[in-house]
């Protein structure tokens, strides 16, 4: 069984993330969406909240949601994963993602990083953009799964 990992902060999950996750599920037998903490980011949702938001939107039995606080490659080893799948939006993503792929490969040579090109509709879409538009009263419904629209609005407008 070929297992792939889609890692990220998912703060919160957007339609851009979901597109990559679903396309990964079409290429591999099983996909693990791995919610990771990122010290460089000041997250709006806790890890448990981000997991709950993902669970509301993902019903495919071949996709599981998990979290890990250590090195991604250590999780990949434990899980027997063969690939890390990442979405690439623009050249601006490339430097960072390429560096991560090289580091992961040197730490664990058996792992491959697979880049999927973002869908053209999602090229500009990021979790931070969604949160900013929402805070400023913009309509975020074209960018996020409908199942979690209200959760995001509540959090970004400070109602909870
Ligand atoms: P990170 O904290 O690692 O940046 P993110 O949650 O922002 O995590 O993103 C996780 C993954 O999803 C990354 O591979 C990122 O490139 C990809 N991604 C994010 N937004 C989009 C999008 N709009 N289209 C395609 N891929 C995306």
XYZ file of C-alpha atoms and ligand atoms in Angstrom:
187
model
C 0.000 0.000 0.000
C 1.438 3.369 -1.072
C 0.931 6.014 1.602
C 1.474 9.743 1.034
C 1.537 12.576 3.546
C 0.101 16.056 2.920
C 1.681 18.160 5.683
C 0.833 21.740 6.577
C -0.513 24.162 9.123
C -4.062 24.233 7.677
C -4.907 27.368 9.686
C -7.623 26.959 8.416
C -7.972 24.469 5.552
C -8.926 26.168 2.257
C -10.257 24.913 -1.080
C -6.643 25.103 -2.301
C -5.532 22.579 0.328
C -8.538 20.325 -0.324
C -7.806 20.253 -4.058
C -4.229 19.036 -3.410
C -5.387 16.490 -0.786
C -8.054 15.017 -3.073
C -5.699 14.852 -6.046
C -3.110 13.106 -3.834
C -5.798 10.592 -2.822
C -6.285 9.839 -6.527
C -2.590 9.017 -6.901
C -1.900 7.053 -3.706
C -3.710 4.274 -1.814
C -3.884 6.258 1.378
C -3.254 9.889 2.284
C -2.460 11.269 5.718
C -3.213 14.955 6.192
C -0.665 15.884 8.843
C -1.390 18.968 10.903
C 1.897 20.381 12.131
C 2.771 23.286 14.349
C 4.813 25.992 12.689
C 6.714 28.212 15.125
C 7.006 30.905 12.456
C 3.219 31.261 12.299
C 0.875 32.814 14.801
C -2.084 30.493 14.301
C -5.743 31.496 14.673
C -6.851 27.925 15.434
C -5.302 25.407 17.838
C -4.066 22.101 16.436
C -7.188 20.321 17.748
C -9.446 22.932 16.149
C -7.626 22.619 12.809
C -8.073 18.839 12.968
C -11.799 19.264 13.686
C -12.167 21.665 10.733
C -10.438 19.165 8.431
C -12.670 16.349 9.719
C -15.768 18.385 8.874
C -14.662 18.691 5.229
C -12.990 15.348 4.487
C -15.178 12.243 4.318
C -13.027 10.043 2.041
C -12.195 6.824 3.997
C -8.765 6.689 2.312
C -7.792 10.018 3.824
C -6.876 10.182 7.495
C -6.061 13.227 9.605
C -3.287 13.173 12.151
C -0.877 15.481 13.937
C 2.788 15.229 14.833
C 5.092 17.562 16.682
C 8.424 16.037 15.648
C 10.269 15.804 12.351
C 8.114 15.088 9.316
C 10.517 12.400 8.088
C 10.319 10.573 11.424
C 6.544 10.439 11.072
C 6.950 9.252 7.461
C 9.265 6.433 8.611
C 6.884 5.313 11.369
C 3.951 5.401 8.993
C 5.752 3.662 6.121
C 4.911 6.589 3.806
C 6.624 6.760 0.411
C 5.880 10.377 -0.489
C 5.234 13.870 0.792
C 2.777 15.725 -1.439
C 2.913 19.532 -1.575
C 1.033 22.090 -3.590
C 2.958 24.720 -5.539
C 1.174 27.985 -6.200
C 3.774 30.282 -7.695
C 7.494 30.750 -7.970
C 7.319 32.319 -4.515
C 6.512 28.881 -3.018
C 9.344 27.203 -4.859
C 12.495 28.195 -2.924
C 11.062 27.207 0.436
C 9.463 23.988 -0.792
C 12.587 22.937 -2.718
C 14.729 23.497 0.380
C 12.318 21.420 2.496
C 12.325 18.634 -0.093
C 16.139 18.521 -0.143
C 16.402 18.513 3.650
C 13.809 15.749 3.957
C 15.574 13.689 1.295
C 18.908 14.005 3.048
C 17.361 13.049 6.411
C 15.442 10.120 4.918
C 16.563 9.153 1.392
C 13.621 6.801 0.862
C 11.071 9.626 0.897
C 10.071 11.421 -2.303
C 8.508 14.874 -2.409
C 5.837 15.190 -5.081
C 4.759 18.676 -6.167
C 1.308 19.194 -7.604
C 0.672 22.436 -9.464
C -2.084 24.475 -7.840
C -5.319 24.689 -9.749
C -5.412 28.063 -11.533
C -8.452 29.110 -9.437
C -6.409 28.617 -6.252
C -3.135 30.229 -7.297
C -3.665 33.264 -5.069
C -5.337 31.412 -2.215
C -3.713 31.075 1.209
C -4.980 30.631 4.758
C -3.580 34.039 5.717
C -5.379 35.726 2.813
C -8.659 34.082 3.864
C -8.255 35.266 7.477
C -7.378 38.814 6.404
C -10.288 39.128 3.937
C -12.643 37.738 6.579
C -11.414 40.163 9.260
C -12.079 43.019 6.854
C -15.644 41.776 6.192
C -14.962 40.372 2.720
C -16.799 37.339 1.365
C -14.635 34.257 1.889
C -17.247 31.748 0.706
C -15.514 31.162 -2.688
C -12.290 30.172 -0.901
C -13.202 27.800 1.923
C -15.272 24.618 2.281
C -18.894 25.494 3.064
C -18.885 23.097 6.051
C -16.490 25.377 7.946
C -17.414 28.825 6.617
C -19.173 29.847 9.826
C -16.404 28.521 12.073
C -13.897 30.709 10.248
C -16.117 33.789 10.279
C -16.745 33.415 14.015
C -13.053 33.093 14.817
C -11.769 35.819 12.516
C -14.335 38.337 13.652
C -13.521 37.567 17.279
C -16.981 36.251 18.220
C -15.567 33.209 20.033
P 2.714 25.622 5.700
O 2.564 26.081 7.094
O 3.639 24.461 5.503
O 2.948 26.759 4.710
P 0.041 25.487 4.677
O -1.073 24.994 5.525
O 0.062 26.944 4.368
O 1.317 24.989 5.378
O 0.071 24.692 3.319
C 0.228 23.300 3.296
C 0.469 22.843 1.876
O -0.629 23.205 1.044
C 1.709 23.459 1.206
O 2.266 22.467 0.381
C 1.160 24.546 0.350
O 1.982 24.791 -0.757
C -0.159 23.929 -0.081
N -1.134 24.942 -0.422
C -1.557 25.950 0.359
N -2.462 26.708 -0.297
C -2.599 26.153 -1.532
C -3.358 26.479 -2.699
N -4.154 27.558 -2.731
N -3.259 25.687 -3.784
C -2.436 24.619 -3.760
N -1.675 24.263 -2.709
C -1.749 25.018 -1.608
